[in-house]
Short mmCIF file of C-alpha atoms in Angstrom, two decimals:
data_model
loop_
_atom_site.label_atom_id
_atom_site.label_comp_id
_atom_site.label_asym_id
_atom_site.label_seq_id
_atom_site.Cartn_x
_atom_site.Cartn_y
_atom_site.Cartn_z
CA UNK A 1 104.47 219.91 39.18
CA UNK A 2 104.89 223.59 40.66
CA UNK A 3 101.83 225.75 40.23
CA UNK A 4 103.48 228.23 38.04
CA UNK A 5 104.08 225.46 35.61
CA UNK A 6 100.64 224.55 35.65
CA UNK A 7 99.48 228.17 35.34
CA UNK A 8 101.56 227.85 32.40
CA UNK A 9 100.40 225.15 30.43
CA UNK A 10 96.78 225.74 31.09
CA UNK A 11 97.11 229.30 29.79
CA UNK A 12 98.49 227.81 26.41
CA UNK A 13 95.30 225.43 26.69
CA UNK A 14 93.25 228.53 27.30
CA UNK A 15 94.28 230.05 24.16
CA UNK A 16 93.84 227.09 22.21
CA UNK A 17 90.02 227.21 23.78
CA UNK A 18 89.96 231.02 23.04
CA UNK A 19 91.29 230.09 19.14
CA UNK A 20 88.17 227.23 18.42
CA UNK A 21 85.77 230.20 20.26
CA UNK A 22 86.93 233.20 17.78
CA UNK A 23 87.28 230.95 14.69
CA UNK A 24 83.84 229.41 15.50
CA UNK A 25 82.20 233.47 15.91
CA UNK A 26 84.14 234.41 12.80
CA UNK A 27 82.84 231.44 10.48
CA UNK A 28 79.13 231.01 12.20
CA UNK A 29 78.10 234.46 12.00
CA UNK A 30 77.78 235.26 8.46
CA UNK A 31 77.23 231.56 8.32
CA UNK A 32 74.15 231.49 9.85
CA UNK A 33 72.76 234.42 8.07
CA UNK A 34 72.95 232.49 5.03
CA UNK A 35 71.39 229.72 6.75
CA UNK A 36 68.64 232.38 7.89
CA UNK A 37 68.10 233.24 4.56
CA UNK A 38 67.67 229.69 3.10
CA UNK A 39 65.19 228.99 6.08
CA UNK A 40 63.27 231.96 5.12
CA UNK A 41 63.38 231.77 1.61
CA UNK A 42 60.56 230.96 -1.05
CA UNK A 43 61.29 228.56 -2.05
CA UNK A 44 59.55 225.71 -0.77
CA UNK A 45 62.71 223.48 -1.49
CA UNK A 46 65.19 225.39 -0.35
CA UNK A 47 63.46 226.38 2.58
CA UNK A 48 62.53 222.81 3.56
CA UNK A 49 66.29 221.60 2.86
CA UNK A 50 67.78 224.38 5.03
CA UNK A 51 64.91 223.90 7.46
CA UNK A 52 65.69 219.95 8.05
CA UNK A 53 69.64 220.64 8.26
CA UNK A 54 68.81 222.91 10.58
CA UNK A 55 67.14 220.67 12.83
CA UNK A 56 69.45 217.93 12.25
CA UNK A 57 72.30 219.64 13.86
CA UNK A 58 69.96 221.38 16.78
CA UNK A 59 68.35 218.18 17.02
CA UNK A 60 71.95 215.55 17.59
CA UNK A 61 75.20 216.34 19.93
CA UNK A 62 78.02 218.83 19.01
CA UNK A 63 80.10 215.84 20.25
CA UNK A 64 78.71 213.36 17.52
CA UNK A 65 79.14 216.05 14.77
CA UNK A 66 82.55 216.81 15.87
CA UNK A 67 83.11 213.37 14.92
CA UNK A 68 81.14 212.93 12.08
CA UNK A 69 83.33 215.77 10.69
CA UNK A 70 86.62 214.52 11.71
CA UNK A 71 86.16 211.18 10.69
CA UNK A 72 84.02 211.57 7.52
CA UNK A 73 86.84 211.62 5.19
CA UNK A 74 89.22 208.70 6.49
CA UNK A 75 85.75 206.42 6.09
CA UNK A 76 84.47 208.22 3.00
CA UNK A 77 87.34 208.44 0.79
CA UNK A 78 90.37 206.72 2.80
CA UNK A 79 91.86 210.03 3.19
CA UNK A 80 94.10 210.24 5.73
CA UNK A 81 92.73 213.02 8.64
CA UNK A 82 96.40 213.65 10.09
CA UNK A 83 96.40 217.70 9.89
CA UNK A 84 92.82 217.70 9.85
CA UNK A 85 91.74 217.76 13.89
CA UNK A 86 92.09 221.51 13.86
CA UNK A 87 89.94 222.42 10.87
CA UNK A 88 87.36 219.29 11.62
CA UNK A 89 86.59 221.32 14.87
CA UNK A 90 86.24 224.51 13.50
CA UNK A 91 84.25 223.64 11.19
CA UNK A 92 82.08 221.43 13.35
CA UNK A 93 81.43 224.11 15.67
CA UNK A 94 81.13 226.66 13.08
CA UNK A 95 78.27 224.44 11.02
CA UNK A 96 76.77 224.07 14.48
CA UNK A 97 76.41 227.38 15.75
CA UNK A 98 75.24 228.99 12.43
CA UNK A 99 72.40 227.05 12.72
CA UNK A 100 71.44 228.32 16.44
CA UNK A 101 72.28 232.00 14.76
CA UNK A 102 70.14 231.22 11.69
CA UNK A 103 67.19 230.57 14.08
CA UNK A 104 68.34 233.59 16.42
CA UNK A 105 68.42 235.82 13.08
CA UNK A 106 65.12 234.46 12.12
CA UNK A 107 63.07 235.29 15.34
CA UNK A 108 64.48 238.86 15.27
CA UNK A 109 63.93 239.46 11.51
CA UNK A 110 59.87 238.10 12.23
CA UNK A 111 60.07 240.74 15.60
CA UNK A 112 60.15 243.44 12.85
CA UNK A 113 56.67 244.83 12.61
CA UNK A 114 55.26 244.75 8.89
CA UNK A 115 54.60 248.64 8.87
CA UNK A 116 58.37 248.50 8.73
CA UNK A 117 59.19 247.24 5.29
CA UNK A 118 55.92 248.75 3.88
CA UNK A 119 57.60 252.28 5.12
CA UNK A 120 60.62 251.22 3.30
CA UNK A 121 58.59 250.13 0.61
CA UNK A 122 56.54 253.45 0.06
CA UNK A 123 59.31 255.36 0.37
CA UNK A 124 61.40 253.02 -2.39
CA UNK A 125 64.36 251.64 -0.49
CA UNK A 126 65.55 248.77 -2.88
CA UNK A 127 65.98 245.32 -1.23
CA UNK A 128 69.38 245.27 0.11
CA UNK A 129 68.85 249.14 1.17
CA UNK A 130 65.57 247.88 3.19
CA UNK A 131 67.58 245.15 4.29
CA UNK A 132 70.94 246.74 5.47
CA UNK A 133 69.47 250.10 6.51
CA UNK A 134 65.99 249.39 7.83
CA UNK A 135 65.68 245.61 8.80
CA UNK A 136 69.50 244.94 10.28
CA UNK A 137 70.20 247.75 12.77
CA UNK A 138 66.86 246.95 14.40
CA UNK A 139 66.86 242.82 13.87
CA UNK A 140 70.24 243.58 15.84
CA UNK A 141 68.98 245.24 19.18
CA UNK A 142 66.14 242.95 19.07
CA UNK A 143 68.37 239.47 18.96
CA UNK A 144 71.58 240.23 21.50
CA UNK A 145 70.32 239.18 24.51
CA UNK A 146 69.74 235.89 23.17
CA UNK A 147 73.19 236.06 21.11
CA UNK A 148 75.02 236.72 24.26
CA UNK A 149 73.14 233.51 25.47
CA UNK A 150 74.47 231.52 22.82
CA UNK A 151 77.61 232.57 22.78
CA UNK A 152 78.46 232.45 26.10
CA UNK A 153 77.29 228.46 25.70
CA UNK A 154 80.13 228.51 22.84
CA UNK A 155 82.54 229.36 25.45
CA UNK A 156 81.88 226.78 27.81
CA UNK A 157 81.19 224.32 24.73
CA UNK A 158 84.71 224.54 23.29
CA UNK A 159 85.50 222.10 25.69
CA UNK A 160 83.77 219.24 23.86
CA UNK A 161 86.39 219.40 21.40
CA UNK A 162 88.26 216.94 23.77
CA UNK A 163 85.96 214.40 22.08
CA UNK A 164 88.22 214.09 18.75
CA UNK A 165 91.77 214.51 20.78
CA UNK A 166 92.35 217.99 20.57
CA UNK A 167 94.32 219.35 23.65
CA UNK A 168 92.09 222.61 24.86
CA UNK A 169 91.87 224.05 28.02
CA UNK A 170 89.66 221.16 29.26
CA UNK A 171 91.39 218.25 28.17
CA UNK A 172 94.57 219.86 29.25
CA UNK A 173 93.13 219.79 32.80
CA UNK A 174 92.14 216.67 32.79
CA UNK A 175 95.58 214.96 32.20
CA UNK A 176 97.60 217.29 34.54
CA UNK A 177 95.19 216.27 37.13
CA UNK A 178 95.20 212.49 36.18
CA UNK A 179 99.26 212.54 36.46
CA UNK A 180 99.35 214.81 39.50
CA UNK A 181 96.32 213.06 41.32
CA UNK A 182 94.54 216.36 42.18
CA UNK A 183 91.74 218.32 41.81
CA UNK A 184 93.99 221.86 41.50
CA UNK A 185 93.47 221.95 37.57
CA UNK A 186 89.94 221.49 37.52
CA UNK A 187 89.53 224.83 39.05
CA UNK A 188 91.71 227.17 37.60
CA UNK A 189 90.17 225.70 34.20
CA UNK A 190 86.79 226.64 35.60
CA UNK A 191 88.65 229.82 37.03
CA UNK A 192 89.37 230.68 33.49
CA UNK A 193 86.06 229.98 31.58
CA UNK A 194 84.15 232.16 33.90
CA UNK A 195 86.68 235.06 33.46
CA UNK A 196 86.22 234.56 29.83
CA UNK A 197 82.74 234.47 30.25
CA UNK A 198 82.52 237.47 32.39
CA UNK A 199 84.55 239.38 30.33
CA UNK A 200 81.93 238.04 27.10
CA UNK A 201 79.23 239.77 29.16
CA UNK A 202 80.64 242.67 30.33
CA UNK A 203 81.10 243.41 26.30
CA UNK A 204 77.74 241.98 24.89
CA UNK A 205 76.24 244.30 27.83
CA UNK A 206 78.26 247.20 25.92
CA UNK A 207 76.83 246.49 22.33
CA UNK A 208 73.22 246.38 24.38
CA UNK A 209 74.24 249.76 26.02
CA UNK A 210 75.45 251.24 22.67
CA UNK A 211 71.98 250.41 21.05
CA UNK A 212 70.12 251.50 23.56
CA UNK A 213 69.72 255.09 22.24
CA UNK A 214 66.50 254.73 20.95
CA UNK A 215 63.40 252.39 22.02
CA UNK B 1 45.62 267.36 -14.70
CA UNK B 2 43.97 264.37 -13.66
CA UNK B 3 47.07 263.06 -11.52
CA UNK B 4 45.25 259.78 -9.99
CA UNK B 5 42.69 257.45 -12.00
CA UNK B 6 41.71 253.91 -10.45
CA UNK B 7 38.98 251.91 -12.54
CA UNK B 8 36.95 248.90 -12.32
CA UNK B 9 39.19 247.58 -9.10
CA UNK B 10 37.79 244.38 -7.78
CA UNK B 11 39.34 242.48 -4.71
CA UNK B 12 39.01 239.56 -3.21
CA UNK B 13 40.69 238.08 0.02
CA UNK B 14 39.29 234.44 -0.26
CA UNK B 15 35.65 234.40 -0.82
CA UNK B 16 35.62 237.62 0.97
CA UNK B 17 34.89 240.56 -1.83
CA UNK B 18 36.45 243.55 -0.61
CA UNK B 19 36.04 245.92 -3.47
CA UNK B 20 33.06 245.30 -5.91
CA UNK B 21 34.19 247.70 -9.40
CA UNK B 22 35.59 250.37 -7.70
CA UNK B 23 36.36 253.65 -9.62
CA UNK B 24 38.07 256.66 -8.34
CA UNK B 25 39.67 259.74 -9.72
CA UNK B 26 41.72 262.50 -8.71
CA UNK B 27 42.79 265.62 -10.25
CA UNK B 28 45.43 268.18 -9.59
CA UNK B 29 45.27 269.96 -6.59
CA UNK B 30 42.07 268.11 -5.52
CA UNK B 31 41.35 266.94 -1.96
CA UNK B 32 39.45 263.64 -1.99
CA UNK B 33 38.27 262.45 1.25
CA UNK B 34 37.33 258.55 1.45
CA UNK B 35 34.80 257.73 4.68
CA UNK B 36 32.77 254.74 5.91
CA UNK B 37 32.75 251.94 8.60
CA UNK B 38 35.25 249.93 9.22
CA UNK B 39 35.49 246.92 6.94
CA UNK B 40 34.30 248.64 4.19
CA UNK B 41 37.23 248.48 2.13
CA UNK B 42 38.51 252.27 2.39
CA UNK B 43 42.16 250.96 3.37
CA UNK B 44 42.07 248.26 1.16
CA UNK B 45 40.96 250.82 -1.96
CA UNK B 46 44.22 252.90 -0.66
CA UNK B 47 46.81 249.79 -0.24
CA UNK B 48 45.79 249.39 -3.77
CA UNK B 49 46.18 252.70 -4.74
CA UNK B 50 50.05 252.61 -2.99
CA UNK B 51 50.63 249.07 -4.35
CA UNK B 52 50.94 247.40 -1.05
CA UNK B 53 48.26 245.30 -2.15
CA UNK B 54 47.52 244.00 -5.55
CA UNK B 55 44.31 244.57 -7.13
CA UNK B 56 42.26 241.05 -8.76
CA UNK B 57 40.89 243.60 -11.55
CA UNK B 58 41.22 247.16 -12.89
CA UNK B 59 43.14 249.51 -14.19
CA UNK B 60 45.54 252.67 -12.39
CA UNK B 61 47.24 255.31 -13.84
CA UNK B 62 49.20 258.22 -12.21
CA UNK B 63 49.23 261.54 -14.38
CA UNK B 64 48.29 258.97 -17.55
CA UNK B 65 51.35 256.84 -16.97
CA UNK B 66 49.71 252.86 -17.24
CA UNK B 67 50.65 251.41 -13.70
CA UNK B 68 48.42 248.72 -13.81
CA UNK B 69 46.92 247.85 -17.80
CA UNK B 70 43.94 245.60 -18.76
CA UNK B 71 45.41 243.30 -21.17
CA UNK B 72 43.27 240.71 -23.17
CA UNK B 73 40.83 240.81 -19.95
CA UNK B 74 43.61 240.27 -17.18
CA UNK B 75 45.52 243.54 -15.43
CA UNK B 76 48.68 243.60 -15.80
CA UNK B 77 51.28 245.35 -13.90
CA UNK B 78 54.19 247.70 -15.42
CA UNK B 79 57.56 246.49 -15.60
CA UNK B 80 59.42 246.91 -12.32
CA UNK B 81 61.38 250.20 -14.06
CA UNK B 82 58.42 251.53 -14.55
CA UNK B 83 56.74 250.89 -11.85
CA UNK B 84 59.29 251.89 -9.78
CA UNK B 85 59.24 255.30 -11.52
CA UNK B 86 55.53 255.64 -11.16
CA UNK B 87 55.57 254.99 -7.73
CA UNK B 88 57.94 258.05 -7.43
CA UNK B 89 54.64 260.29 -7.93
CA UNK B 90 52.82 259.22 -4.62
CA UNK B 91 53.44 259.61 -1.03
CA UNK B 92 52.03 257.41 2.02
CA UNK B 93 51.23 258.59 5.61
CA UNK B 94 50.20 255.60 7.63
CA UNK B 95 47.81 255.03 10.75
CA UNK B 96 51.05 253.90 12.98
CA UNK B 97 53.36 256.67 11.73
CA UNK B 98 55.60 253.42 10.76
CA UNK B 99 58.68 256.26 11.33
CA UNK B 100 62.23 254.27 11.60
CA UNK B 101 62.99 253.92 15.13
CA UNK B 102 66.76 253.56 14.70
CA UNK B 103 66.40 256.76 12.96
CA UNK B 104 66.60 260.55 14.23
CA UNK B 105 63.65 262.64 12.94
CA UNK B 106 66.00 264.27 10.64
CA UNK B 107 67.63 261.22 9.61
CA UNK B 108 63.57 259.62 9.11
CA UNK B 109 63.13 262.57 6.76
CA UNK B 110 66.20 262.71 4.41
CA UNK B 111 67.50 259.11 4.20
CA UNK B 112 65.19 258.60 1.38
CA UNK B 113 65.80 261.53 -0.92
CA UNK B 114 69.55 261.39 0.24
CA UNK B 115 69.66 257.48 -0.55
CA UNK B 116 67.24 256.70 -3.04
CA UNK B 117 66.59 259.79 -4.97
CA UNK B 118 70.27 260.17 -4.82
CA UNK B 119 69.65 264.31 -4.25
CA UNK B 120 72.34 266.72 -2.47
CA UNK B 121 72.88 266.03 0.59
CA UNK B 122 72.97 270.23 1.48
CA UNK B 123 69.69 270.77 -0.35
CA UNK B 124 67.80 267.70 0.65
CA UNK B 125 68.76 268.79 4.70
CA UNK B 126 67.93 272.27 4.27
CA UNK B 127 64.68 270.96 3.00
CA UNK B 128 64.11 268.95 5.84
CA UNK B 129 64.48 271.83 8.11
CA UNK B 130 62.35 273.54 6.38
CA UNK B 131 59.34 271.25 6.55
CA UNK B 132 60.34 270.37 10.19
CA UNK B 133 59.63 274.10 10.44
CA UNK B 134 55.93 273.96 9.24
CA UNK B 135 55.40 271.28 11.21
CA UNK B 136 56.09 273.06 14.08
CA UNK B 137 58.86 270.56 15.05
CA UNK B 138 62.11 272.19 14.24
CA UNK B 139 63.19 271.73 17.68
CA UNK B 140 62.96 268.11 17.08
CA UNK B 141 65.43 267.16 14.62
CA UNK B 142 67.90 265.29 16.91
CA UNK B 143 65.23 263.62 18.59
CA UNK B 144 64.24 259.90 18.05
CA UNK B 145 60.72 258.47 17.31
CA UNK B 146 60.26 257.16 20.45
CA UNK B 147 61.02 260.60 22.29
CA UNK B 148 58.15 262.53 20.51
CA UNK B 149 54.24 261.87 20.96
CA UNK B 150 52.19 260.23 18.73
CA UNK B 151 50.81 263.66 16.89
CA UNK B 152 54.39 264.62 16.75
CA UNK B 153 55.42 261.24 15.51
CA UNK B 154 52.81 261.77 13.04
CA UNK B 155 53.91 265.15 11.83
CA UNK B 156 57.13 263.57 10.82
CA UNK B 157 55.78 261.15 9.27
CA UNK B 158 54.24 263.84 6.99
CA UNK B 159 57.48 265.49 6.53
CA UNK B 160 58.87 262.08 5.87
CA UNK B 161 56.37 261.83 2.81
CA UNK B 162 56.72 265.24 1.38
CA UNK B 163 60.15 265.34 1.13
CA UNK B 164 60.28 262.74 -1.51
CA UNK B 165 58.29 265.30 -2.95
CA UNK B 166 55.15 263.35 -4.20
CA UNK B 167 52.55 264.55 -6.66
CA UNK B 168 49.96 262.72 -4.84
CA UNK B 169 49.73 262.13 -0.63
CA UNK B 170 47.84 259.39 0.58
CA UNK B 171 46.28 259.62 4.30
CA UNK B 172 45.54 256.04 6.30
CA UNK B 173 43.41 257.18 8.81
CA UNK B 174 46.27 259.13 10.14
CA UNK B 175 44.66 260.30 13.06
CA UNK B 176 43.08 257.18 14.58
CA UNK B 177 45.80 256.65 16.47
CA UNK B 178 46.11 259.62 18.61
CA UNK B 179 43.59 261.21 21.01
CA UNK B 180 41.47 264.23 20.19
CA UNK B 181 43.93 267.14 20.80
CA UNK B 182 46.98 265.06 19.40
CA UNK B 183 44.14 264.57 16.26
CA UNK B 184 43.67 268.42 16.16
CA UNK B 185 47.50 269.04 15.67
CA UNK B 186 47.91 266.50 12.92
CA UNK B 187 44.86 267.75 10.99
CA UNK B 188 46.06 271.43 11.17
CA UNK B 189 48.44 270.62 9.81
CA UNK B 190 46.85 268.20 6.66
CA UNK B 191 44.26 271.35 6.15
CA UNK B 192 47.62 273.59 5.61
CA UNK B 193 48.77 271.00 3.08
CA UNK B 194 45.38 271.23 1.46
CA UNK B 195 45.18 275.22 0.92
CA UNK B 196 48.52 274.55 -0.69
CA UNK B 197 46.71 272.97 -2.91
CA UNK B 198 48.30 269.25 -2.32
CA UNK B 199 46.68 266.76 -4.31
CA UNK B 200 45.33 264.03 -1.25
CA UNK B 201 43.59 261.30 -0.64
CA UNK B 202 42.36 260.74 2.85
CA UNK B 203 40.51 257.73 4.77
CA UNK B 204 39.37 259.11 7.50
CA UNK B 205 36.91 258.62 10.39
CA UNK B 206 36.72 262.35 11.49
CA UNK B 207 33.84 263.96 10.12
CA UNK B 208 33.90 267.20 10.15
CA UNK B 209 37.45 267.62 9.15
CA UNK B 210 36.75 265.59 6.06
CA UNK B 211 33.74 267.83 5.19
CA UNK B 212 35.59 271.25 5.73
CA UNK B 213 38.54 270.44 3.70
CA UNK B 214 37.56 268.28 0.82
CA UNK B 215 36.80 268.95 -2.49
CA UNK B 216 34.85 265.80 -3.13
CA UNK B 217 33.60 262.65 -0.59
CA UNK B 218 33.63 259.35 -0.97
CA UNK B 219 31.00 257.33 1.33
CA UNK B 220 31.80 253.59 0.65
CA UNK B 221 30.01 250.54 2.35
CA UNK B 222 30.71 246.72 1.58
CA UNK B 223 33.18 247.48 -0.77
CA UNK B 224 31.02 249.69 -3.45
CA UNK B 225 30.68 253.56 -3.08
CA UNK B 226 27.35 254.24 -2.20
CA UNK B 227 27.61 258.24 -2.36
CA UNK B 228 30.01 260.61 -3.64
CA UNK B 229 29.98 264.20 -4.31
CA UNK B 230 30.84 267.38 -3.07
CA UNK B 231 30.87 268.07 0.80
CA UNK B 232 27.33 269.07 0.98
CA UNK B 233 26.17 266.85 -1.28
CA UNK B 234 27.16 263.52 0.42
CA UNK B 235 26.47 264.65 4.08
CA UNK B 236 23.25 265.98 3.50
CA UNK B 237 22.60 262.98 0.47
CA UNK B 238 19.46 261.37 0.98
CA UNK B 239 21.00 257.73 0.92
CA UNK B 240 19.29 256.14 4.14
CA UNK B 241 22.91 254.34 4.42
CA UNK B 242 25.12 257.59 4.89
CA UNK B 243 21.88 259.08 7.14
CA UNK B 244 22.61 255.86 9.23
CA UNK B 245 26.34 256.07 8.87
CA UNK B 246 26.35 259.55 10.22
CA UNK B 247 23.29 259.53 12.69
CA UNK B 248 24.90 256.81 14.07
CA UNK B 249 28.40 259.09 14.60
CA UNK B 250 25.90 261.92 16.01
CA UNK B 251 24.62 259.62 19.02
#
């Protein structure tokens, strides 16, 4: 197999690794603010439910859950999973990562000092107003660094989708270097997640930058 | 007009009684100075007074509006509507300025009456310029928080309050936080507020400001007031307490 050829077909698995990493920031996101909520909610119940699904999937492999989500509804209901492989992942990793956001979101929302909200308070900011206007911008600025963190883990992590089958950027390595008995693929993939990675920095390092105007 | 009128307020944090029947009242255009050690439940009386604390007993009303009732022997709070409106009357400057740090100074001081009073825009910015003026800080407007020092900071913070335009401002110990000549700006300008003829109430640990501008002292130890009165009366009262209280300042 020529190089270029090679080039070629691990950029298509690159984009399929790129596709899981977008979908996944897209989904677990606003996901894990929910998540965030339910963890810091009043409720007793809800709080302890959210709290003890959080630690189940923080607390057991992305690989297992990957499978638990693919498989779950061939040995559930007998459904067949044929299309399903795409989705399953997504919404593995999606379920995952929320709940390493929700936990992010939490420690940043805590970070805000109480005079805060009783400012907001005094000066009669309804909830979501306190919320979107006073709490966010700065819960924000407090949690990137440790979003970048995670997110530059979700870049390198796409690669366990190999675990259910699906033909990424990884996996696609792996079998051009089992049939061509060399080592060449294994760096260009490795080549290409630390571009990606770099490139992840470069723009998380912008967002800190941009919110850097006050202290 | 009396604009402020707390009675009977009892509080408890565990077995720990802060306030013991508390009464306090406030008229229009009346300075009201609240001093004492720490612990004695000065800040506590005034979290109470600003509902960021709920009271165990008693009653509040702001210019005779019922904000908290006595009710078959229990206090009970207005609905939220009305609370809500009540709360419009009063105005709170805090020890730690609690400005918004994502916030220019101009944005600190018109986001509120923009946002939640829902005023012009034009009007409510002009205003702001206006107070930034009197506070000596119209230079200031594009700065952030974290730019200005703390009596600055401060100063906002006051302009921040009044342009919600409250009936009633409430001081935290708004100086403790600063040293002696950032102190002296901050309290030139409450004392300007106060020939205005502002209707305050101040917790305060500095003396001499709280005797020259008040119109009546509160001295309160172990959550009761043991003297209050005009200036003169409570710092030259008899009460061996306040003569300890203040001797004790002197040295």
């Amino acid at each position: 197999m020529s190089f270029e050829v090679m080039l070629e077909q691990l950029s298509s698995g690159m984009l399929k690794s790129m596709m899981i990493f977008f979908l996944t920031l897209i989904f677990s996101l606003p996901l894990g603010m929910v998540m965030c909520f339910g963890r810091m909610s009043k409720n007793k119940i809800i709080s302890g439910i959210t709290g003890f699904i959080i630690s189940i999937l923080r607390g057991t492999p992305l690989m297992l859950q990957l499978m638990v989500v693919y498989f779950f509804p061939y040995y559930l209901f007998g459904w067949s999973i044929g299309g399903w492989r795409f989705p399953a992942i997504i919404v593995g990793f999606s379920i995952n990562y929320a709940a390493y956001f929700a936990e992010i979101y939490r420690s940043g929302i805590e970070a805000i000092p109480k005079g805060q909200h009783e400012a907001a308070h005094i000066l009669l900011y309804s909830k979501p107003q306190e919320f979107f206007k006073i709490t966010l911008p700065q819960v924000i600025k407090i949690i990137l660094p440790a979003m970048t963190n995670e997110i530059i883990t979700l870049v390198k992590d796409t690669s366990l989708a190999f675990s259910i089958s699906y033909i990424e950027l990884f996996n696609l390595a792996q079998q051009i270097a089992a049939a061509n008995t060399t080592m060449i693929p294994f760096v260009v993939a490795a080549i290409f997640y630390y571009v990606f990675n770099l490139i992840v920095s470069v723009v998380m390092r912008g967002f800190e930058k941009k919110l850097s105007y006050y202290d | 007009m009396e604009y402020l009128s707390m009675k009977n307020i009892k509080k408890s944090f565990g077995d720990l009684e802060v306030l013991k029947d508390i009464s306090l009242h406030v008229n229009e255009g009346e300075v009201v100075s609240i001093i004492g050690p720490s612990g004695s439940g000065k800040s506590t009386l005034l979290r109470i007074a600003t509902m960021l604390e709920t009271l165990d007993y008693g009653e509040i009303h702001y210019l005779g509006e019922a904000a908290v009732e006595i009710v078959d022997g229990f206090s009970v709070y207005a609905k939220a509507k009305k609370l809500r409106e009540i709360k419009n009357n009063f105005g709170l400057v805090f020890q730690n300025f609690n400005l918004f740090p994502h916030y220019s100074v101009l944005k600190n001081i018109t986001d509120a009456p923009i946002n939640v009073q829902k005023r012009n825009k034009k009007e409510v910015m002009a205003e702001a310029m206006e107070l930034l003026e009197k506070m000596g800080l119209s230079d200031k407007a594009d700065y952030y928080p974290s730019q200005l020092s703390g009596g600055q900071q401060q100063r906002v913070a006051i302009a921040r309050a009044l342009a919600l335009n409250p009936k009633v401002l409430f001081f935290d110990e708004p100086t403790s936080a600063l040293d002696p000549e950032l102190t002296s700006e901050v309290l030139k300008v409450i004392k300007s507020l106060a020939e205005q003829h502002m209707t305050m109430v101040i917790v305060t640990h500095e003396m001499n400001f709280a005797r020259n501008i008040s119109d009546k002292v509160i001295f309160m130890d172990k959550g009761v007031i043991v003297v209050e009165g005009s200036p003169e009366e409570v710092f030259n009262s008899s009460n061996e307490r306040m003569k300890e209280f203040l001797g004790k300042l002197q040295n």
